[in-house]
Coordinates of C-alpha atoms in Angstrom, one line a residue:
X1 CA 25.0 21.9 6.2
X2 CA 21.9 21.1 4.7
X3 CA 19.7 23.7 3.4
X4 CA 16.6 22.5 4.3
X5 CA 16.8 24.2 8.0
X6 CA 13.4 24.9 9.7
X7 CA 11.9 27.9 8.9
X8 CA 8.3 29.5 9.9
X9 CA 5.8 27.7 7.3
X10 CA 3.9 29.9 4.5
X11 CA 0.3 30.7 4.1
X12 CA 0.3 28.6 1.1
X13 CA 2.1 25.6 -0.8
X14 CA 1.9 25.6 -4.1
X15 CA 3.3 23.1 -6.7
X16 CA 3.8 23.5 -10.3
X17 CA 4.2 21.0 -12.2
X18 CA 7.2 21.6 -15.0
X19 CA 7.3 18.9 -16.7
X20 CA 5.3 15.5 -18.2
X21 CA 7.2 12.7 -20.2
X22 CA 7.3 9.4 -20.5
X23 CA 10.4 6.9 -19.8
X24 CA 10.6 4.4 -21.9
X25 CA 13.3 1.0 -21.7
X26 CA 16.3 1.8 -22.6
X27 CA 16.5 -1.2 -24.9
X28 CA 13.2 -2.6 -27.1
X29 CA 11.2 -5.3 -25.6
X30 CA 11.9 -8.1 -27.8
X31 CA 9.1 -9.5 -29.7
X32 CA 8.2 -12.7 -28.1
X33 CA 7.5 -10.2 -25.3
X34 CA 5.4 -7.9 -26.5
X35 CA 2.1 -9.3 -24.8
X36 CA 2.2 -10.3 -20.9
X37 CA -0.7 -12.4 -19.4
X38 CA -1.6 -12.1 -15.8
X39 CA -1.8 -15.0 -13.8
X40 CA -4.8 -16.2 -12.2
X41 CA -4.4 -14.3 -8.5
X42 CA -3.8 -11.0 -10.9
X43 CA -7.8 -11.7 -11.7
X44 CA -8.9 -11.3 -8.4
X45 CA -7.4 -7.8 -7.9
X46 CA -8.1 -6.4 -11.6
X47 CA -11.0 -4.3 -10.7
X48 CA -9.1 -3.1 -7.3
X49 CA -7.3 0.3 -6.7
X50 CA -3.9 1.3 -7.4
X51 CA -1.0 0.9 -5.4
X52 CA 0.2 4.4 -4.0
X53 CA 3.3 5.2 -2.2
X54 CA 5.0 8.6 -1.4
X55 CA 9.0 8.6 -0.5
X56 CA 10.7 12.2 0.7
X57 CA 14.2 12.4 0.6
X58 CA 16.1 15.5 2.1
X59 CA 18.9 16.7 -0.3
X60 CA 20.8 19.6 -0.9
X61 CA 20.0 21.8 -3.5
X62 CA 22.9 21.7 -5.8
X63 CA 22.5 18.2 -6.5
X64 CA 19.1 19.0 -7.8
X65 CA 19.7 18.9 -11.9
X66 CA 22.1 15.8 -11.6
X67 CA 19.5 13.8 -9.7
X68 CA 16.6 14.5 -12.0
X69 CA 18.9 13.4 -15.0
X70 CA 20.2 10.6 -13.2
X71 CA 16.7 9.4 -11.7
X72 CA 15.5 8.9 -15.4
X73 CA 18.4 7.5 -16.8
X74 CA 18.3 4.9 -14.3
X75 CA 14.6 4.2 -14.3
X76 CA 14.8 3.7 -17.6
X77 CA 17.3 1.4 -18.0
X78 CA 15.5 -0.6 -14.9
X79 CA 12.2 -0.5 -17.3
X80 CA 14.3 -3.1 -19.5
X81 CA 14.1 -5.6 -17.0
X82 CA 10.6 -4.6 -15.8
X83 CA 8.9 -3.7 -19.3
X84 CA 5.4 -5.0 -18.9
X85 CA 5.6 -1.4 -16.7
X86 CA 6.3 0.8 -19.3
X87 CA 3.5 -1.1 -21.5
X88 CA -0.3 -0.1 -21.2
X89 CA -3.5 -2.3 -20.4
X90 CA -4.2 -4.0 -22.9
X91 CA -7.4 -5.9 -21.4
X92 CA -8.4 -8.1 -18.6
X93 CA -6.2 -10.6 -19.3
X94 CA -2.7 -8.6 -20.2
X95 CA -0.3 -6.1 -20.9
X96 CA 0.9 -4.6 -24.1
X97 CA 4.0 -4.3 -23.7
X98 CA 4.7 -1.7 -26.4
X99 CA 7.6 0.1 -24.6
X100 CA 5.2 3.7 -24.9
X101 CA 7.2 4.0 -21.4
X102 CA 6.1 5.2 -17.7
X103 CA 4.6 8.4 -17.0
X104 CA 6.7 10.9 -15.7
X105 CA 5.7 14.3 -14.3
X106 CA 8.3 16.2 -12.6
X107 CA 7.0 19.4 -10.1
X108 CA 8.4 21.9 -8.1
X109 CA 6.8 23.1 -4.7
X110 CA 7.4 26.6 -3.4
X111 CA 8.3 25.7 -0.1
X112 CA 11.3 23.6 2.1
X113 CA 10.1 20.3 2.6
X114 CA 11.0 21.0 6.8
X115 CA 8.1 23.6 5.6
X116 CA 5.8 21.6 4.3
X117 CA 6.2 18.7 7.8
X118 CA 5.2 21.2 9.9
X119 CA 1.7 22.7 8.1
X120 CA -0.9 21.6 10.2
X121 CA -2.7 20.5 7.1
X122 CA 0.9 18.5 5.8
X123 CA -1.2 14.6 5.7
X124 CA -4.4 16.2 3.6
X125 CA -1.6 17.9 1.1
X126 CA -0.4 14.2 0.3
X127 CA -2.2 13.9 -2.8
X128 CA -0.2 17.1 -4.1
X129 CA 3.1 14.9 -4.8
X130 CA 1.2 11.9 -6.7
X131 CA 1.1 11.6 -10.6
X132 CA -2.7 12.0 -10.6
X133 CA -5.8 12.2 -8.1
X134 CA -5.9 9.2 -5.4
X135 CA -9.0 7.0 -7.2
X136 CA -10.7 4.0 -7.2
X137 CA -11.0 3.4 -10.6
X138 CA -10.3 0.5 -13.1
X139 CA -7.3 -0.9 -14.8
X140 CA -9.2 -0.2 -17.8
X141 CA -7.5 -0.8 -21.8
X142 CA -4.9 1.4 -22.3
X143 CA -4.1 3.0 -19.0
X144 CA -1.0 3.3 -17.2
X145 CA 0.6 0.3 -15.8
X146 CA 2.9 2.9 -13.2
X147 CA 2.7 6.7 -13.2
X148 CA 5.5 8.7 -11.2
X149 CA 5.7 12.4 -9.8
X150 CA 8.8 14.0 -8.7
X151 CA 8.7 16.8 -6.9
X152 CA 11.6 19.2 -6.0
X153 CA 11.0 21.5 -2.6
X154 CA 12.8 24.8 -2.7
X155 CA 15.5 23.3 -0.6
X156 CA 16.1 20.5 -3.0
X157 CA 14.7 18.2 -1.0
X158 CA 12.8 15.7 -3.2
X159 CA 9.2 13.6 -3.1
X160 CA 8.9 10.5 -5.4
X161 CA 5.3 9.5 -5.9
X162 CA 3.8 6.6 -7.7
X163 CA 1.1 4.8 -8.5
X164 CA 0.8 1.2 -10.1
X165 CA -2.0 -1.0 -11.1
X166 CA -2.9 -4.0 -8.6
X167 CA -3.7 -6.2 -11.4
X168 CA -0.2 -6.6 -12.5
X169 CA 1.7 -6.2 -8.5
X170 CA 1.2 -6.8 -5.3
X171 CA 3.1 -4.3 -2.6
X172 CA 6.2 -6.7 -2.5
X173 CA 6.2 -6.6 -6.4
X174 CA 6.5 -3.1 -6.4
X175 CA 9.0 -2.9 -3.8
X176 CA 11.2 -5.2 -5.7
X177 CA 10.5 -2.7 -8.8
X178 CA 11.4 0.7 -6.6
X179 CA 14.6 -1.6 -5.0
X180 CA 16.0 -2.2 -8.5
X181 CA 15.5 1.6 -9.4
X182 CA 17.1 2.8 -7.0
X183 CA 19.9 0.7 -6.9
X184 CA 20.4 1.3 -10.6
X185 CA 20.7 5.5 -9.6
X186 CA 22.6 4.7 -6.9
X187 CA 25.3 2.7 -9.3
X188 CA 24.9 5.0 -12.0
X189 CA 27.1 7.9 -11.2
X190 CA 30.4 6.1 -11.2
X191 CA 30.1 2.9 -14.3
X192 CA 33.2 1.3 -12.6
X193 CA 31.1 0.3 -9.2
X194 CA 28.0 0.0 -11.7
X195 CA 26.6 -3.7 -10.7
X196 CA 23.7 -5.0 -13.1
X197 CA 20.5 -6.1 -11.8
X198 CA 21.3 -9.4 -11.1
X199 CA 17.9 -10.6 -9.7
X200 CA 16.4 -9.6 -12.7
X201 CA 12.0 -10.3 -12.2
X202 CA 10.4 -13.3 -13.2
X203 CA 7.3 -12.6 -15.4
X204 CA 6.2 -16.3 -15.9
X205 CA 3.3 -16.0 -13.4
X206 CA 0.7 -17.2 -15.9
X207 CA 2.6 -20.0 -16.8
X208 CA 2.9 -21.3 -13.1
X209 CA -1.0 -20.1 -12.3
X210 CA -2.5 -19.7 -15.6
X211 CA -5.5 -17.2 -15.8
X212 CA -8.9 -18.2 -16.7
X213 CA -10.9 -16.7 -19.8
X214 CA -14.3 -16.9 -18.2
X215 CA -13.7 -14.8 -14.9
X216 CA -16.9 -13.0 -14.4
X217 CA -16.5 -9.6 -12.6
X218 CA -18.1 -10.3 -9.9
X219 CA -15.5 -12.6 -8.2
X220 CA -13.4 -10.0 -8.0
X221 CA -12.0 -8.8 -4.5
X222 CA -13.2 -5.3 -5.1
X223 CA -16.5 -6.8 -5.4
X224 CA -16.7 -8.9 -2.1
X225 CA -16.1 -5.2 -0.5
X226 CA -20.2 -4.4 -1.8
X227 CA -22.3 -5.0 0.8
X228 CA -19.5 -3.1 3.2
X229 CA -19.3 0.1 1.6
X230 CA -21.8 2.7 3.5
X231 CA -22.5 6.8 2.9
X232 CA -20.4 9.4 4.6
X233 CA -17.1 11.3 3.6
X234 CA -14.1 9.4 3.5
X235 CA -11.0 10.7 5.3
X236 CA -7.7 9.7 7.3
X237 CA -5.5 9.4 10.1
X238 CA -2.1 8.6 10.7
X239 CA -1.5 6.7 13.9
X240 CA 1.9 6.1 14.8
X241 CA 3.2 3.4 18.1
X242 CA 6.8 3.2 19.1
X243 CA 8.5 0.0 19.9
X244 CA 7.3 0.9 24.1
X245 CA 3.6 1.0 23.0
X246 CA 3.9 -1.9 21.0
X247 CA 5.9 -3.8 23.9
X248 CA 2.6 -2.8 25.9
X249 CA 0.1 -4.5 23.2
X250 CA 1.7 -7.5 22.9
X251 CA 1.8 -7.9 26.8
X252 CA -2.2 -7.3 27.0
X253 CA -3.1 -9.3 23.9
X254 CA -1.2 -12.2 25.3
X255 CA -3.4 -15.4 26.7
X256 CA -3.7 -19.0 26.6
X257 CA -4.1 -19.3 22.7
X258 CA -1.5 -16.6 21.6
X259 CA 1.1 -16.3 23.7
X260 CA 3.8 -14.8 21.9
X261 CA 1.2 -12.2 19.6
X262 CA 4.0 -10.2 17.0
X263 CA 3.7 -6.3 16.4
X264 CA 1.8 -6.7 13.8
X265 CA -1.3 -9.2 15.2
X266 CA -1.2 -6.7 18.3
X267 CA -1.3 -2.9 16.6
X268 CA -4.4 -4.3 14.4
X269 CA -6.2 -6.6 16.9
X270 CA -6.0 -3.2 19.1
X271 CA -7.2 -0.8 16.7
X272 CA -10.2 -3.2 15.6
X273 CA -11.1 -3.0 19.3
X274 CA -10.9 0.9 19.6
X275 CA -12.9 1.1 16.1
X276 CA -15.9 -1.0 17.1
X277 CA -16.0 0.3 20.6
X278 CA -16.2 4.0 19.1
X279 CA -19.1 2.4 16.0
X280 CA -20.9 0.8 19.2
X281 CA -20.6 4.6 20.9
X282 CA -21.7 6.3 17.4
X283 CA -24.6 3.9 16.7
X284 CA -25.7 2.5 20.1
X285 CA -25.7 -1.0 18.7
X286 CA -23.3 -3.6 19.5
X287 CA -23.0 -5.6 16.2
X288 CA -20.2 -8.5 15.0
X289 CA -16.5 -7.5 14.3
X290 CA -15.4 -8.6 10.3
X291 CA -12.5 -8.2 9.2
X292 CA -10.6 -9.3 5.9
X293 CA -6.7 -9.0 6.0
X294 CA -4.5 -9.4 2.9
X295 CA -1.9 -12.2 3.6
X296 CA 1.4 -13.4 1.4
X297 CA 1.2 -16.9 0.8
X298 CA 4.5 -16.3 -1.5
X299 CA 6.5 -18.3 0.7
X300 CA 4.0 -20.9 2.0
X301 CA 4.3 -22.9 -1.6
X302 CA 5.5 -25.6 -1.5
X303 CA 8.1 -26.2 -3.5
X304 CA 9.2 -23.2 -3.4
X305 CA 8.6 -20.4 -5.9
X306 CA 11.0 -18.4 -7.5
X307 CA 11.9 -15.4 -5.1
X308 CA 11.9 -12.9 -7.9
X309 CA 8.5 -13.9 -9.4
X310 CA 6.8 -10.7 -10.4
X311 CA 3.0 -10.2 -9.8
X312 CA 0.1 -10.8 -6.5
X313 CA 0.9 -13.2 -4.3
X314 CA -1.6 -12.1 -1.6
X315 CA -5.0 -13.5 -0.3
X316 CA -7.6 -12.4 1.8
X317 CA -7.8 -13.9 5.3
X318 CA -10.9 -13.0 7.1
X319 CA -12.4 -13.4 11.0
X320 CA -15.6 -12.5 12.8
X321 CA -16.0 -11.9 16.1
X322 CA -20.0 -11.9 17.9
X323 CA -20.1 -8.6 19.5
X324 CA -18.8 -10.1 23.0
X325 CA -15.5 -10.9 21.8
X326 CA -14.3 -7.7 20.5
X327 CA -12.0 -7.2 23.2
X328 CA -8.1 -7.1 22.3
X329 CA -7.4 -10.7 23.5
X330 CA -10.3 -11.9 22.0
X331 CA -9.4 -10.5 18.9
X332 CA -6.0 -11.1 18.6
X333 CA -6.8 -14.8 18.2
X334 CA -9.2 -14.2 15.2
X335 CA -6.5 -12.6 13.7
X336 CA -3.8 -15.2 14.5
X337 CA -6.4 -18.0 13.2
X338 CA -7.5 -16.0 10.0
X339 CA -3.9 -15.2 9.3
X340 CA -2.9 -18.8 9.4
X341 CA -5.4 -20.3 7.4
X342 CA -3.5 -18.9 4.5
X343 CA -0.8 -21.1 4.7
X344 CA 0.8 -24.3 2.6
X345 CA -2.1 -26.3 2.8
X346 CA -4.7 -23.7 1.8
X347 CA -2.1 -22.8 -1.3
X348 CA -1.9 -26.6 -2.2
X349 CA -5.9 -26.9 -1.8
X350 CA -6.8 -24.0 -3.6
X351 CA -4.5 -22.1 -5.9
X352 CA -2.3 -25.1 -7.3
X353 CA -4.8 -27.7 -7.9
X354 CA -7.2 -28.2 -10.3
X355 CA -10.2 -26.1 -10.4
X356 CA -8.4 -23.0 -8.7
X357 CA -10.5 -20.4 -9.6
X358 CA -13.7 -22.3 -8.9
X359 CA -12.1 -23.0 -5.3
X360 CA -10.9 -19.6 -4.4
X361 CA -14.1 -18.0 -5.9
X362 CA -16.0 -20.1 -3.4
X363 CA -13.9 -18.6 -0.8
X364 CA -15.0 -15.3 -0.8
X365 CA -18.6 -16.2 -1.9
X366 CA -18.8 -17.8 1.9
X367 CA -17.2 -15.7 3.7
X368 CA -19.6 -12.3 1.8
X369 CA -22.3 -15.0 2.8
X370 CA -21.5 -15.4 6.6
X371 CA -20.3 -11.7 7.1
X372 CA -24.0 -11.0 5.5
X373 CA -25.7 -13.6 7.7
X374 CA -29.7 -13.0 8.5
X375 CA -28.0 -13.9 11.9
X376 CA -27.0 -10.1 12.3
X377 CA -29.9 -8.0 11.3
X378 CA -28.2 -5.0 12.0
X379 CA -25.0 -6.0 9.9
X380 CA -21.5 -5.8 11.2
X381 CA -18.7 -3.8 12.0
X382 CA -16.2 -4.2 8.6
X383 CA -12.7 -3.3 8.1
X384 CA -10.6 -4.5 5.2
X385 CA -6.4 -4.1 6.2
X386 CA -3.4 -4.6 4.1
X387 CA 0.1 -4.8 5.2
X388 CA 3.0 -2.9 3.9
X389 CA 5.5 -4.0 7.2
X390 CA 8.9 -5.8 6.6
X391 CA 9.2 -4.9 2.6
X392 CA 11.9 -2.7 3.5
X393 CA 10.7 0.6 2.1
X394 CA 12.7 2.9 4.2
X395 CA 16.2 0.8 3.2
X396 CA 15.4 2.4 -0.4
X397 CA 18.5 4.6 -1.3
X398 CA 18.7 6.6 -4.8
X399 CA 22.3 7.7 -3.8
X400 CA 20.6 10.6 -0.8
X401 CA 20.8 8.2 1.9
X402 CA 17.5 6.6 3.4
X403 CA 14.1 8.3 2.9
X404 CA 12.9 10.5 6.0
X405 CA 9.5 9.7 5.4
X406 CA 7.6 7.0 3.3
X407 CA 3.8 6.9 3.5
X408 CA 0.7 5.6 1.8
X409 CA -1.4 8.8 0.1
X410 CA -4.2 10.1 1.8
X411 CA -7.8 10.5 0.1
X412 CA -7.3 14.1 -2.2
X413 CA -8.9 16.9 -0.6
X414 CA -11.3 17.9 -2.7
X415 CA -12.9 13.8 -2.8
X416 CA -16.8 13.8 -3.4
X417 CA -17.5 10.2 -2.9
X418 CA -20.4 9.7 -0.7
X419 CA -19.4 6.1 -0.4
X420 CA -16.8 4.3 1.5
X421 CA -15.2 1.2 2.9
X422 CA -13.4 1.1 6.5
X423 CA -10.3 0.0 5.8
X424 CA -6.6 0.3 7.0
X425 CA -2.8 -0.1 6.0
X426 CA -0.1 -0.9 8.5
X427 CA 3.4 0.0 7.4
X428 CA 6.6 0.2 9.5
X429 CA 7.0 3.6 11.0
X430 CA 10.2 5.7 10.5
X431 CA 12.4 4.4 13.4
X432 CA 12.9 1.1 15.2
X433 CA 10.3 -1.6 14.9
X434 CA 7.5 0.5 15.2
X435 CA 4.3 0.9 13.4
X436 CA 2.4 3.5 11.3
X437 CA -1.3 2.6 11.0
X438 CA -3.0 4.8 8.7
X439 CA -7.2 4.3 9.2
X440 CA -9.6 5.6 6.4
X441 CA -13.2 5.8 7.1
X442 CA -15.7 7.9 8.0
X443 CA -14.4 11.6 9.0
X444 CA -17.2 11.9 11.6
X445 CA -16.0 8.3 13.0
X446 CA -12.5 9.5 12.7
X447 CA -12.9 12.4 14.9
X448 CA -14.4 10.2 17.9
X449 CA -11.7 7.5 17.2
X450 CA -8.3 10.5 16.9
X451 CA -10.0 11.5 20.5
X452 CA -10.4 7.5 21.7
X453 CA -8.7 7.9 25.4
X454 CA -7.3 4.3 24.7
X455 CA -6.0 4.6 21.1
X456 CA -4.1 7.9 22.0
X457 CA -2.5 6.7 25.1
X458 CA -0.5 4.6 23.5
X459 CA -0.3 6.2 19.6
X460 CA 0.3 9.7 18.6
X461 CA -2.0 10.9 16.0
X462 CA -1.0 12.4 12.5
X463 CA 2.9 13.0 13.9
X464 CA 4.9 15.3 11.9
X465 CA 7.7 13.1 10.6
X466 CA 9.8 16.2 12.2
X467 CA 8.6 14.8 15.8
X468 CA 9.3 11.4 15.1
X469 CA 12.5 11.4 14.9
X470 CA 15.7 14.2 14.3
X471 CA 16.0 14.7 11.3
X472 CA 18.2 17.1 9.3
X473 CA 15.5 18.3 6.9

């Protein structure tokens, strides 16, 4: 029986961290490697955030020394295949990959992970199992490409934390990274079923979209997201619809010019309904609905590229709605339309012809313009959203069977900004086809949308993962 039975949570969690290293590849980089250039797409994102993600695994506790061992034997020999990761930023333009290795803290928290699901406070103590503080700040020369926590619960029950730069991966990129290291972990404990990483990643990026010397800063994406960021006190919530809500959405969103809507064009179409009726309520001034969503065009090239091609393959895909039309129906078709704008013809047009960047720079110069129109003197309603759905996080199995939780990282507790952006990240919730939408903006905002009688008729709000589903944690 697994040790990590419920028990009645402590007054405090404290983690110690035990250990800092860093894994390096387990062979050298050859020479003719030593530098890698980011493509052109990696540009538009080099000035953006990092990419966090937070996996819990429930495991006994006498594996506990044999899975720390194994989990660093594994990553590094997965770091020979991925080595611009164990490099550091070298400038704008690359990596120096110099093998100096990943960052690697290992922790220990004083409580049972079933402990730790059912604090009240479980979603603000996020931040606790990452390698550093959640921030917004720049890939600059010679940070980290990936830094990784692991954190033990007294149950043996692990966390695995990360974050990696944006201007080397998208999300999928990653996933592919966290796949292979896993799968390496899982193999390693018994050689004769070892299998070697036989999609091995594909760092010839620049080569395919090669990067341009002159990029000036401000045609970043970070900084279309200016003229959106306002004062307040950013914060979370976690809002989580089964497959029956869901099922509901889509049968409301549906009319004449979407009629099949998927899971993911209803859950955000609804929530950018329920966040600029609550703005509307807050403010008492009905203003335009923007919205910028980050799309794949990965697969939309045409011919195809190489599935294993390392790097950002994403775009932003944007809509406005005048303030009558911010009703779910209404809504759900700026979304379908902004969504499919980012398809083979826009990639043909604008990323593999000839004066890409110029093209794709002009992109988000109109659409900062018309978001920013004199037309709406009082501004509009903005929410940036990213997808993590369908990557397949919760298939990711070290050897301790699927992970009972995996999450984006909420804003660290103790965060003084007095800036922020709306924004939101959709990822595929812990059981069936379901959805976890996790909302950051304002914490005054957040409390009038957590209470929204729409939103929480159909969504529960910050679920334990213990409530979710059974679990033996």
């Amino acid at each position: 029986m697994n040790n990590c039975t419920y028990q009645k949570p402590k007054e405090k969690m404290e983690i110690e961290r035990i250990s800092e290293s860093f894994i390096k590849p387990s062979s050298p980089t050859p020479i003719q490697l030593k530098t890698y250039n980011i493509c052109l797409i990696d540009q538009f994102l080099m000035y953006g955030v990092d990419i966090p993600l937070l996996f819990f695994y429930s495991i006994n506790e006498d594996s506990i020394s044999e899975s720390s061992h194994l989990l660093k034997q594994s990553l590094s020999e997965t770091l020979t295949h991925y080595y611009p990761l164990a490099g550091r930023i070298k400038d704008h333009l690359s990596v120096d990959c110099n093998d100096e290795g990943v960052y690697y803290a290992e922790a220990r928290a004083n409580i049972r992970l079933s402990e730790y699901f059912s604090r009240s406070d479980f979603i603000v103590l996020m931040d606790s199992f990452m390698p550093r503080e959640v921030s917004c700040r720049e890939s600059s020369p010679g940070s980290f490409v990936v830094t990784i926590q692991v954190t033990t619960f007294a149950c043996g029950s692990i966390a695995i934390g990360l974050f990696c730069s944006h201007m080397v991966m998208d999300a999928a990129s990653l996933t592919s990274f966290i796949k292979a290291w896993a799968a390496s972990t899982l193999s390693n404990p018994n050689p004769n079923t070892k299998e070697a990483i036989t999609d091995t990643p594909n760092f010839d990026g620049a080569a395919i979209f090669p990067h341009y010397d002159a990029f000036p800063r401000e045609a970043t994406m970070s900084s279309f997201d200016g003229p959106f960021l306002k004062p307040g006190k950013l914060a979370s919530r976690s809002f989580v619809f089964d497959e029956s809500s869901l099922s509901l959405l889509k049968a409301q969103a549906i009319n004449s010019r979407v009629e099949n809507p998927t899971r993911i064009e209803a859950v955000t179409s609804f929530l950018f309904e329920c966040i600029s009726e609550i703005l509307t309520e807050k403010s008492g001034i009905s203003k335009p609905f923007a919205f910028t969503y980050l799309v794949s065009w990965k697969r939309k090239v045409i011919p195809r590229l190489p599935e294993n091609l390392f790097g950002n393959f994403i775009w932003m895909a944007s809509g406005l709605s005048p303030p009558e039309e911010t009703k779910l129906s209404s809504l759900v078709c700026k979304v379908r339309e902004a969504i499919w704008k980012i398809n083979s013809d826009f990639v043909k047009d604008n990323i593999q012809s000839d004066g890409a960047f110029s093209k794709l720079a002009k992109t988000i110069k109109e659409t900062r313009k018309e978001f920013t129109s004199s037309e709406f003197p009082n501004g509009v309603n903005f929410v940036m959203v990213s997808s993590l759905c369908n990557l397949g996080l919760y298939e990711v199995d070290f050897g301790w069977g699927k992970p009972v939780w995996v999450t984006c990282v909420d804003v660290p507790i103790d965060d003084s900004s007095n800036v922020l952006l709306n924004s939101m990240v959709i990822m595929d919730s812990r059981i069936g086809k379901g959805i976890e939408a996790w909302v950051f903006m304002d914490e005054q905002e957040l409390r009038l949308l957590e209470k929204y009688e729409k939103l929480i008729a159909l969504a529960s709000v910050n679920p334990s993962p213990l409530k979710i589903r059974p679990a033996s944690l």
